[in-house]
Structures are given as C-alpha cells and as structure tokens.
PDB file of C-alpha atoms in Angstrom:
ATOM      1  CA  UNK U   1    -253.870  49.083-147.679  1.00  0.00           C
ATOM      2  CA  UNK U   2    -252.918  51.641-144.369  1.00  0.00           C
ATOM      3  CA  UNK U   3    -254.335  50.784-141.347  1.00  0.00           C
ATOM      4  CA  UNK U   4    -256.436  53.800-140.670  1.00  0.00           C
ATOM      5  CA  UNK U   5    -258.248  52.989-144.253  1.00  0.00           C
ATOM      6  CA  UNK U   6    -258.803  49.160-143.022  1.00  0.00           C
ATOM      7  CA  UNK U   7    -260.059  50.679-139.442  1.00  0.00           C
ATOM      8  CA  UNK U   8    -262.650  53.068-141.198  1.00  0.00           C
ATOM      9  CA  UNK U   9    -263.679  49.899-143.519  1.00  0.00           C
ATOM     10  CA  UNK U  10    -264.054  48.237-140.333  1.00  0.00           C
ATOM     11  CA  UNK U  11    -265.901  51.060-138.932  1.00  0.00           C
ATOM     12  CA  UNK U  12    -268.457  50.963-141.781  1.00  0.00           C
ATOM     13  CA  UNK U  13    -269.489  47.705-141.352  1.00  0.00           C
ATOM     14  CA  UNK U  14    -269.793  47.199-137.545  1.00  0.00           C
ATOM     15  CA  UNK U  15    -270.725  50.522-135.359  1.00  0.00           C
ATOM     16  CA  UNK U  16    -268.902  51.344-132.009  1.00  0.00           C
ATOM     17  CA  UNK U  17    -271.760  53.378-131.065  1.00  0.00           C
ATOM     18  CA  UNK U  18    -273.533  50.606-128.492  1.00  0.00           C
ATOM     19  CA  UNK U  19    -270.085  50.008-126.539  1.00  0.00           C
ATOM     20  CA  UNK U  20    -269.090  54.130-126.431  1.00  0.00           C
ATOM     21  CA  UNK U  21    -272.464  53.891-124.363  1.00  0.00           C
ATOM     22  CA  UNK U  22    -271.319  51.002-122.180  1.00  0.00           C
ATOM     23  CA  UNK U  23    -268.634  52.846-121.380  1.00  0.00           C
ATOM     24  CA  UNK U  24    -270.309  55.651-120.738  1.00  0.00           C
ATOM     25  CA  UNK U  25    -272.637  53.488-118.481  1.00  0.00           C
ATOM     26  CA  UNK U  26    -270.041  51.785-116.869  1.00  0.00           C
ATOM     27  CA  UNK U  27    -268.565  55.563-115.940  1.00  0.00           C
ATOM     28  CA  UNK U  28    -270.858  56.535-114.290  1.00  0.00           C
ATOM     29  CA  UNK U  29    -271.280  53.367-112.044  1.00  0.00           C
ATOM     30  CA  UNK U  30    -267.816  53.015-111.437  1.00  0.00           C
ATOM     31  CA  UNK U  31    -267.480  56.372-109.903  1.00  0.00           C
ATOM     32  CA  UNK U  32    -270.745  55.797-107.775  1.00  0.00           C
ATOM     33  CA  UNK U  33    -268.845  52.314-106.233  1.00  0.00           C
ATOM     34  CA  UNK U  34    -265.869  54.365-105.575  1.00  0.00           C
ATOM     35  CA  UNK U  35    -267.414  56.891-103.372  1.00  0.00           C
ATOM     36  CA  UNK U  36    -269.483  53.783-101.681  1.00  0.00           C
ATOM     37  CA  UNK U  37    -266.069  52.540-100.798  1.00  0.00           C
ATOM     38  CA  UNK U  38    -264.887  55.011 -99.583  1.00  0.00           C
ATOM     39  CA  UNK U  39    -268.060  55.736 -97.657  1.00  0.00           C
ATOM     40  CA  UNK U  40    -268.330  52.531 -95.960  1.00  0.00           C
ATOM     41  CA  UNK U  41    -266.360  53.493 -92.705  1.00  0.00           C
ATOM     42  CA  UNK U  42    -268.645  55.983 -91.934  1.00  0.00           C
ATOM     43  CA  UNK U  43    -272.029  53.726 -93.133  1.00  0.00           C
ATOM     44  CA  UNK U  44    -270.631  50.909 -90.889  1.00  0.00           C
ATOM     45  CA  UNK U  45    -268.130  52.619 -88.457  1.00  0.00           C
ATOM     46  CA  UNK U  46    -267.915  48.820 -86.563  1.00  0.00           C
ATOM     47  CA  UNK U  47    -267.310  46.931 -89.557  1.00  0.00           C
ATOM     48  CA  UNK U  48    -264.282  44.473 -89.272  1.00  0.00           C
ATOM     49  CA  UNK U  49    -263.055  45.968 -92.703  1.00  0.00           C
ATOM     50  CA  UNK U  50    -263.496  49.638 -91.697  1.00  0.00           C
ATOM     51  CA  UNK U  51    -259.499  50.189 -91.592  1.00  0.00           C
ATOM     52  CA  UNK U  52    -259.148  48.343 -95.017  1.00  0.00           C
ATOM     53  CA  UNK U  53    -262.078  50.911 -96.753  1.00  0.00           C
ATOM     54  CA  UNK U  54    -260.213  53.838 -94.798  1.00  0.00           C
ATOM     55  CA  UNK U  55    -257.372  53.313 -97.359  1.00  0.00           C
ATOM     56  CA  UNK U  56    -257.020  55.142-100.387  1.00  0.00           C
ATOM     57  CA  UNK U  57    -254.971  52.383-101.624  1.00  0.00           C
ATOM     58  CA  UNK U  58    -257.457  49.832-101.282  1.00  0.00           C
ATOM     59  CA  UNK U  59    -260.310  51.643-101.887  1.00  0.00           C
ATOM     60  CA  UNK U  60    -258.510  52.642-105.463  1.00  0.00           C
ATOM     61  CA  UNK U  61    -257.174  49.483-106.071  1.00  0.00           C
ATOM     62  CA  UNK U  62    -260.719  47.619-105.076  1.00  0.00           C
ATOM     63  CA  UNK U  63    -261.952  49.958-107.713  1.00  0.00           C
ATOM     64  CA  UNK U  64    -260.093  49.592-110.201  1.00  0.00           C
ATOM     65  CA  UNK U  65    -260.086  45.654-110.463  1.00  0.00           C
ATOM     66  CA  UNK U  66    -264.199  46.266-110.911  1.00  0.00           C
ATOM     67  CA  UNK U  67    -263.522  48.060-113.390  1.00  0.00           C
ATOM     68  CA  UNK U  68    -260.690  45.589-115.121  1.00  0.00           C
ATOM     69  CA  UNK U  69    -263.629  43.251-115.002  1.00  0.00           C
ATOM     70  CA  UNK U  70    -266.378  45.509-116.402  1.00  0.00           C
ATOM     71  CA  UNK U  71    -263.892  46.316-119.324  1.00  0.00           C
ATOM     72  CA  UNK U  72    -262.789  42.950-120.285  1.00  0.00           C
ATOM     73  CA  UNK U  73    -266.671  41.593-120.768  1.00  0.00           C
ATOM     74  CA  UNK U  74    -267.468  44.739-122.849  1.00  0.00           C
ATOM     75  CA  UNK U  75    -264.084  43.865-124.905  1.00  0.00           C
ATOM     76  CA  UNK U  76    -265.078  40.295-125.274  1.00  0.00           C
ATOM     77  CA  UNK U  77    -268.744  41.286-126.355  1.00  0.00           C
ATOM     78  CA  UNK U  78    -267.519  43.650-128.644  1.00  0.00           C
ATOM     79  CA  UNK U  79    -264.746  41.125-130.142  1.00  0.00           C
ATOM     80  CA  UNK U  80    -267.525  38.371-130.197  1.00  0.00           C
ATOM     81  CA  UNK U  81    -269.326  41.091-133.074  1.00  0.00           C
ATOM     82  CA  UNK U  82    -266.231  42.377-134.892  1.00  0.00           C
ATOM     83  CA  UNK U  83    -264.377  39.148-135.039  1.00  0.00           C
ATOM     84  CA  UNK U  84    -266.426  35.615-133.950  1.00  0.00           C
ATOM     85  CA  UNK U  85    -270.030  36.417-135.917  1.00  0.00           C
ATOM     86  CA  UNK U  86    -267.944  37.659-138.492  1.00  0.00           C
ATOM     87  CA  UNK U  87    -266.369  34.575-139.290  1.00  0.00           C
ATOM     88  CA  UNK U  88    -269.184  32.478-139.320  1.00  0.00           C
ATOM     89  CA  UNK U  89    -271.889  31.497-142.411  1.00  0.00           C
ATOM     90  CA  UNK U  90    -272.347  34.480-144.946  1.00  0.00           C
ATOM     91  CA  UNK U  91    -270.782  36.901-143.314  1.00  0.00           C
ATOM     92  CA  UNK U  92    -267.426  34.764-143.955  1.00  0.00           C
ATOM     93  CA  UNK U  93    -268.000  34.516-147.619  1.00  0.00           C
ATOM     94  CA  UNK U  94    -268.543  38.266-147.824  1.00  0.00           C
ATOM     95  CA  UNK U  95    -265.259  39.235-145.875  1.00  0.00           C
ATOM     96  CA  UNK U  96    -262.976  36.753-147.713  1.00  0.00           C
ATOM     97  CA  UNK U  97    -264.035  38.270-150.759  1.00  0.00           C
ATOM     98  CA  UNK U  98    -262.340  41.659-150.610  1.00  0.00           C
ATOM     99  CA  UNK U  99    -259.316  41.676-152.206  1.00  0.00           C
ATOM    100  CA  UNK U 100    -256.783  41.860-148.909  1.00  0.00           C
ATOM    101  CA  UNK U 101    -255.487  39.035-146.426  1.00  0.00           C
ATOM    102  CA  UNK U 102    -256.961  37.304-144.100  1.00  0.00           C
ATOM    103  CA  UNK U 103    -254.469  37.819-141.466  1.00  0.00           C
ATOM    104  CA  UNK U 104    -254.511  41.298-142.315  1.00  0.00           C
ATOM    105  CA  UNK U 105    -258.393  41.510-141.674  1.00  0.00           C
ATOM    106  CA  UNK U 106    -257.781  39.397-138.759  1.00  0.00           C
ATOM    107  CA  UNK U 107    -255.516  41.641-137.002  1.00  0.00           C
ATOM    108  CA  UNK U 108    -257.111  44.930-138.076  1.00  0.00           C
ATOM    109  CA  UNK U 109    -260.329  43.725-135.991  1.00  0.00           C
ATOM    110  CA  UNK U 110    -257.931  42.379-133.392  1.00  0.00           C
ATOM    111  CA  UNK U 111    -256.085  45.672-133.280  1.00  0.00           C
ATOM    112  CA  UNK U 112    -259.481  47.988-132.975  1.00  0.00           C
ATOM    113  CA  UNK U 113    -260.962  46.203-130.442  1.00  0.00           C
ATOM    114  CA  UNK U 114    -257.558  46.209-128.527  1.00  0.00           C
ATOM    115  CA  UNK U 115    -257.066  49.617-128.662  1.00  0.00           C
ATOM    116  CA  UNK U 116    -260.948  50.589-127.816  1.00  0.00           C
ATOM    117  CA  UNK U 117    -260.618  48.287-124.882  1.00  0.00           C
ATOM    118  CA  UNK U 118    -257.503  50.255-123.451  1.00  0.00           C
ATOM    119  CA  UNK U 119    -258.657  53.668-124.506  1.00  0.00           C
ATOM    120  CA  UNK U 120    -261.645  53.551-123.309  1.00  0.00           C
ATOM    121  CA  UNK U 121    -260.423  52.011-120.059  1.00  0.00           C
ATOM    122  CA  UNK U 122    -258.114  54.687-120.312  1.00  0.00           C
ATOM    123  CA  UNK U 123    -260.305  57.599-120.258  1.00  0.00           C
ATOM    124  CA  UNK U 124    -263.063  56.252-118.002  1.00  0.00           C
ATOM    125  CA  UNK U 125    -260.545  55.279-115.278  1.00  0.00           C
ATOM    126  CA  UNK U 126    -258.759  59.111-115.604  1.00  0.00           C
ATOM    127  CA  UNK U 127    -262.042  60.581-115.283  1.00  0.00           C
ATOM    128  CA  UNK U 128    -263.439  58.589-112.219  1.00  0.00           C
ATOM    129  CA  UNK U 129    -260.073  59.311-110.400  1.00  0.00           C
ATOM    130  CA  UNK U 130    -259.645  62.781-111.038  1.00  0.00           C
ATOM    131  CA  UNK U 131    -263.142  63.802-109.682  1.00  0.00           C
ATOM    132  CA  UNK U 132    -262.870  61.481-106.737  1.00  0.00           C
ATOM    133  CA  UNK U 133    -259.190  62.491-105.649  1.00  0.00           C
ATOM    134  CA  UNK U 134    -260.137  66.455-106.296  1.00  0.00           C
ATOM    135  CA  UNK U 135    -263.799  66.417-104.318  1.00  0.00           C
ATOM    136  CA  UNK U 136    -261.702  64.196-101.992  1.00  0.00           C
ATOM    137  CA  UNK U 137    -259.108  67.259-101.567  1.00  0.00           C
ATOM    138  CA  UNK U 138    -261.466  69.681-100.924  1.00  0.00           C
ATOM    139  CA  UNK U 139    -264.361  67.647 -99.313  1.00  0.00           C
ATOM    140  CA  UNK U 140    -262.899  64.252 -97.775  1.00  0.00           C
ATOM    141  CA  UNK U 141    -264.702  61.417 -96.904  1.00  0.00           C
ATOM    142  CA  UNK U 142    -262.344  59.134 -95.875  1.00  0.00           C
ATOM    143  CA  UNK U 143    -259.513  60.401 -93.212  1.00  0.00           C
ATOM    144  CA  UNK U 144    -256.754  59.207 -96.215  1.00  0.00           C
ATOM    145  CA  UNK U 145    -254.701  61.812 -98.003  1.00  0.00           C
ATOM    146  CA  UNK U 146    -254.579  62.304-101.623  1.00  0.00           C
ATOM    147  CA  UNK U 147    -250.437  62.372-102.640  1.00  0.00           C
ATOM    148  CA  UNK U 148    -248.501  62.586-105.074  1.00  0.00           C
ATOM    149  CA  UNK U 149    -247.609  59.081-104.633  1.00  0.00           C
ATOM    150  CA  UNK U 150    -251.241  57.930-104.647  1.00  0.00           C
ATOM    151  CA  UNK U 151    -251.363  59.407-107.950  1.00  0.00           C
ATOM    152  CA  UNK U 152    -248.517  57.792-109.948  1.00  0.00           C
ATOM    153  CA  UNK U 153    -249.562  54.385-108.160  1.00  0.00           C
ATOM    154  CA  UNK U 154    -253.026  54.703-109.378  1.00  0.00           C
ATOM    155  CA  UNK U 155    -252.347  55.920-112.699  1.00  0.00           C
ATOM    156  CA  UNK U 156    -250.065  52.761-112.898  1.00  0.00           C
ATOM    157  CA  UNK U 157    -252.266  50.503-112.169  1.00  0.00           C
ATOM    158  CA  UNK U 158    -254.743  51.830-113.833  1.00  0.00           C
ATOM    159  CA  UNK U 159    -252.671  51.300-117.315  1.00  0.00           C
ATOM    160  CA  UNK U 160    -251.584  47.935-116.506  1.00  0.00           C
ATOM    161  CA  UNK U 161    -255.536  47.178-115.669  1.00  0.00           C
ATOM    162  CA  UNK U 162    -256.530  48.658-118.975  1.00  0.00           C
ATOM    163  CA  UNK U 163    -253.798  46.169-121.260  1.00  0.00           C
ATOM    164  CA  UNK U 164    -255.073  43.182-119.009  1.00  0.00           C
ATOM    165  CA  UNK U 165    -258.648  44.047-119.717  1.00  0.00           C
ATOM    166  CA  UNK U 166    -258.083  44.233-123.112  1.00  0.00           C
ATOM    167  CA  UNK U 167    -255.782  41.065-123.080  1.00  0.00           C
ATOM    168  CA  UNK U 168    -258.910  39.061-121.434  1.00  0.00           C
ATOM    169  CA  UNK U 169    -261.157  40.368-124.160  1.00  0.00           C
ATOM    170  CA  UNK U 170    -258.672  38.899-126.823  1.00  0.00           C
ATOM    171  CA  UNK U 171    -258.620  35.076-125.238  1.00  0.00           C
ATOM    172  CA  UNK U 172    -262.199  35.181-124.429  1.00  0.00           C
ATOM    173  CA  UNK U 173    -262.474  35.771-128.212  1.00  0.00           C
ATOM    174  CA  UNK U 174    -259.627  32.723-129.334  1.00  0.00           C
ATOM    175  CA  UNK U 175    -262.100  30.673-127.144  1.00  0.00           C
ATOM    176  CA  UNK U 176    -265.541  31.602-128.921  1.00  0.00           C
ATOM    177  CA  UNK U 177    -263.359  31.935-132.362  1.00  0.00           C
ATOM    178  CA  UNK U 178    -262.667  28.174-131.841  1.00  0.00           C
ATOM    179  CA  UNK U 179    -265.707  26.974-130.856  1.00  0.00           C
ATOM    180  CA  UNK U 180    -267.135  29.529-133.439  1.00  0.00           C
ATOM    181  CA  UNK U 181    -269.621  30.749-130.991  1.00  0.00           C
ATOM    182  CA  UNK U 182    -270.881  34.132-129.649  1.00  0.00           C
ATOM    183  CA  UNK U 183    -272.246  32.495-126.293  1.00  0.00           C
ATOM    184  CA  UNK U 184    -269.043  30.595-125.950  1.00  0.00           C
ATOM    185  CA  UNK U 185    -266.941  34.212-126.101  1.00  0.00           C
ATOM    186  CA  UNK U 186    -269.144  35.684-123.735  1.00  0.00           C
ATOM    187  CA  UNK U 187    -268.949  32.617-121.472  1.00  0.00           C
ATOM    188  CA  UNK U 188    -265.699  32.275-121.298  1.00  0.00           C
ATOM    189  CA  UNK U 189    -264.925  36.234-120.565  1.00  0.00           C
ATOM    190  CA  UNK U 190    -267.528  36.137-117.542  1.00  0.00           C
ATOM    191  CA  UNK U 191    -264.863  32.675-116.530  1.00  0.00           C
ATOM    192  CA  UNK U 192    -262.081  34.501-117.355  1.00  0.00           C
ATOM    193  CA  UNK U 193    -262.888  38.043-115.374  1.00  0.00           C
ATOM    194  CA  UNK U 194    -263.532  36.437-112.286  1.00  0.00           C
ATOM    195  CA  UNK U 195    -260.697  34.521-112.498  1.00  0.00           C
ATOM    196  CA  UNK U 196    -258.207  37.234-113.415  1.00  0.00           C
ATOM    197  CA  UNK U 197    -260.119  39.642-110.487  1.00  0.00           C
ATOM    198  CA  UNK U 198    -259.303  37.447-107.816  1.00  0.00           C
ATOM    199  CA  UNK U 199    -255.709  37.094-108.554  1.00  0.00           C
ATOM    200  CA  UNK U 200    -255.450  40.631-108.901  1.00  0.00           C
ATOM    201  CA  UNK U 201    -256.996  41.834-105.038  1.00  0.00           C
ATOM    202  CA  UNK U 202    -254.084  39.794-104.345  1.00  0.00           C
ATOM    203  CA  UNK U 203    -251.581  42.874-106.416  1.00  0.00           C
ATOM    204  CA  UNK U 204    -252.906  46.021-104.744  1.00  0.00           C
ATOM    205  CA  UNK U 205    -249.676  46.292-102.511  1.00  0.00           C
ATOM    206  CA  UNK U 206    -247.261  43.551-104.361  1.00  0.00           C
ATOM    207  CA  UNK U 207    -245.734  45.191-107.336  1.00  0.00           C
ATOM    208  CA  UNK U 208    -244.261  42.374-108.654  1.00  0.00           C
ATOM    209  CA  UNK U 209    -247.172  39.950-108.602  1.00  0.00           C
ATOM    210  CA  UNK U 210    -248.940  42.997-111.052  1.00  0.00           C
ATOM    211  CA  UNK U 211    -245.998  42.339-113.438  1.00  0.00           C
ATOM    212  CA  UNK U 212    -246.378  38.860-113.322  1.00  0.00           C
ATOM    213  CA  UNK U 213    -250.247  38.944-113.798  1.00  0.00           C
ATOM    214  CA  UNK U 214    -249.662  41.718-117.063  1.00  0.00           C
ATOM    215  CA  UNK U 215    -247.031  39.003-118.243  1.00  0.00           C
ATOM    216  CA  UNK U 216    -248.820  36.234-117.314  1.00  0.00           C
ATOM    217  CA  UNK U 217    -251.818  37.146-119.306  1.00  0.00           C
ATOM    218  CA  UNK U 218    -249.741  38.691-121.980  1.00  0.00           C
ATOM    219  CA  UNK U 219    -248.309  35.699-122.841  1.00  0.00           C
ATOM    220  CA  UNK U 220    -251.603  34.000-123.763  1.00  0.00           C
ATOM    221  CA  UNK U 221    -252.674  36.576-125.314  1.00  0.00           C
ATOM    222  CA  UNK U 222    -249.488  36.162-127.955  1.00  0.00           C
ATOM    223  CA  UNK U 223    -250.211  32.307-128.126  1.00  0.00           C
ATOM    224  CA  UNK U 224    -253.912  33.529-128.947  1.00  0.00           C
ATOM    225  CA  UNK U 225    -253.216  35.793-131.452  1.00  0.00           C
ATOM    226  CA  UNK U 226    -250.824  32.998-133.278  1.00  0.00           C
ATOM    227  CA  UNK U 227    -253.990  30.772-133.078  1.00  0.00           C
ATOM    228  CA  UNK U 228    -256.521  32.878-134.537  1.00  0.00           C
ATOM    229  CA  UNK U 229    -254.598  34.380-137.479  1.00  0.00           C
ATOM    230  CA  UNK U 230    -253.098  30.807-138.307  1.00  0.00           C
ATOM    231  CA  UNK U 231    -257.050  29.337-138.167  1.00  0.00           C
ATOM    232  CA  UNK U 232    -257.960  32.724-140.451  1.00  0.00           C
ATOM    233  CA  UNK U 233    -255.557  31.716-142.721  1.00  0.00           C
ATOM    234  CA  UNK U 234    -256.419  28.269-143.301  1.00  0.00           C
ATOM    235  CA  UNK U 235    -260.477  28.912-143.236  1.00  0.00           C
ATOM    236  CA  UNK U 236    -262.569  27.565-145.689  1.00  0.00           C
ATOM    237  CA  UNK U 237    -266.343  28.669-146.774  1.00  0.00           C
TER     238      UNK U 237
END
C-alpha cells in the first residue's frame, strides 16, 4: 500500500486539527518572546545582560531553542495519540487487524508525526523571523543589524532545531511506548526538552557542538526507532 494512502488512513482515524492549533498558538507566542528579547535593553537599560539581548544572534538563537522546546512537547503529545494509545487495549486489536504490517503501520505513524513536527517547526519559525527581521529593518529595536549572514545562520539553525524537535518527540514516544503509557510520553518529553535546551544555549556561537547535538540526538533516535518497530513486531493482543 503507498504511503500517501497509509497517511490519509492515518488521517481518518486520528485528526491533526488540535496540534495545527498549537502551532498556531505557539506562533503567535513565539513571536511575542522574540520582540520581548529584543526589547529588554531598552525595558532594563542597566541590566547585566543588556549587551547579550542587544545581539541579534542571541536574541535569535535564545528564541529559537524556546521554540525547539515548545515543538518537541507538542510532537511527543501528538506521538503519545497516534502511536502509544494506539497500541494499547482495543485499539491494538483493531489496528492489527487490517491486512498490512505492523512495522509498516509503525513507521507510517512514526513518519507523520516526524514530518508534522519539522514542518510545522518549519513554517512557524520562517514566519516569526521574517516579520521580526523586516519590522526590524524598517523600525529597529535593538541597535543590531539584520545581514545577510544573520539570515543563513538563522535559517540554519532553525532547520537543525526543527529535526531535533522532532527527534525528541520520537524518544519521548520509545519511552511511553515501553512503559505503554501516555503520562509516561509526556513525562519524559517535558525531561527530555529541558535537557536538550540547556545543552543547546551552549550552540548559539559553536557550530560544531550544533552538529554534535543533531548527531547526538539522531543517533537515539535510530536506536529508538529499531526498538519500537522490533516491539510492534513481536506484540501480542
């Protein structure tokens, strides 16, 4: 069966309409945060961190970590619907019924959820940075320039933010999948996001920690994956 037919099967059975409007939500707030950055020197002109929040860099890169971690709880809540309850009680007897694989089900839910996590990411994070960089050209707030170079930067992190959120969203989910709990996914993603956020603050001028991070993360994400197709597989109801 194509993918696109398994995706609108998918589709029928659990609706993406409650996390379009998270993201929608989220949107909104994230763009409100980045203008309170970049505010901040003028709110608190004698603040210690005043030269930090003058920074387009950091101010960008601050932002864009919040939003890393806003992402990978709304992919972990929305793989703790399309994949954990799924897999649990009646619901498992149902899906295991229709005449394709389990690994193939498996990774069709995977697969959605990965690529809603990183296009939605995607899109929210474009939006938020192209109206704050063009009022910011023609109305500044902060005494930073908008570049060129500001704008490749940010658009690269901003990709490499969007695979780690949705990389987060896919372990959180091994970890509920195993303990074949909903709670336990959305524990372990609130554990998780924190964690992941503090290492990155440490990447907004290092490169080559970001690479290590996406790796890092990437990694576990493949290990993950191996886990909870192999424990589909083997499943019993």
């Amino acid at each position: 069966m194509k993918i696109n037919r398994l995706f609108s099967l998918e589709l029928e059975r659990n609706s993406i309409r409650p996390y379009k409007t998270a993201v929608a939500v989220s949107t909104f707030f994230i763009l409100g945060f980045i203008y309170l950055m970049a505010a901040i020197p003028k709110i608190d002109p004698g603040d210690s961190d005043t030269e930090l929040f003058g920074s387009y860099n950091f101010v960008i890169g601050l932002t864009l970590v919040v939003m890393m971690g806003i992402f990978s709880v709304i992919s972990a809540t929305m793989s703790s619907k399309f994949i954990v309850d799924e897999y649990r009680g009646k619901k498992a007897i149902l899906l295991f019924s229709y005449p394709i694989s389990r690994k193939k089900i498996m990774e069709t839910k995977i697969l959605l959820v990965f690529l809603f996590t990183v296009g939605s990411m995607l899109i929210s994070g474009a939006i938020v940075l192209a109206v704050f960089m063009v009022t910011e050209s023609f109305i500044p707030i902060s005494n930073d320039i908008v570049s060129l170079g500001l704008i490749l930067s940010s658009s690269i992190y901003l990709v490499c933010y969007a695979l780690i959120a949705a990389f987060c969203g896919i372990i959180s989910s091994w970890i509920g999948f195993r303990k074949q709990s909903v709670i336990a996914t959305i524990v372990a993603s609130c554990i998780i996001m924190v964690t992941i956020c503090q290492i990155a603050a440490m990447t907004f001028f290092s490169g080559v920690a970001m690479i290590l991070l996406l790796i890092g993360t990437g990694i576990i994400t493949f290990l993950a994956l191996e886990s909870m197709l192999s424990q589909a597989g083997k499943m019993e109801v």
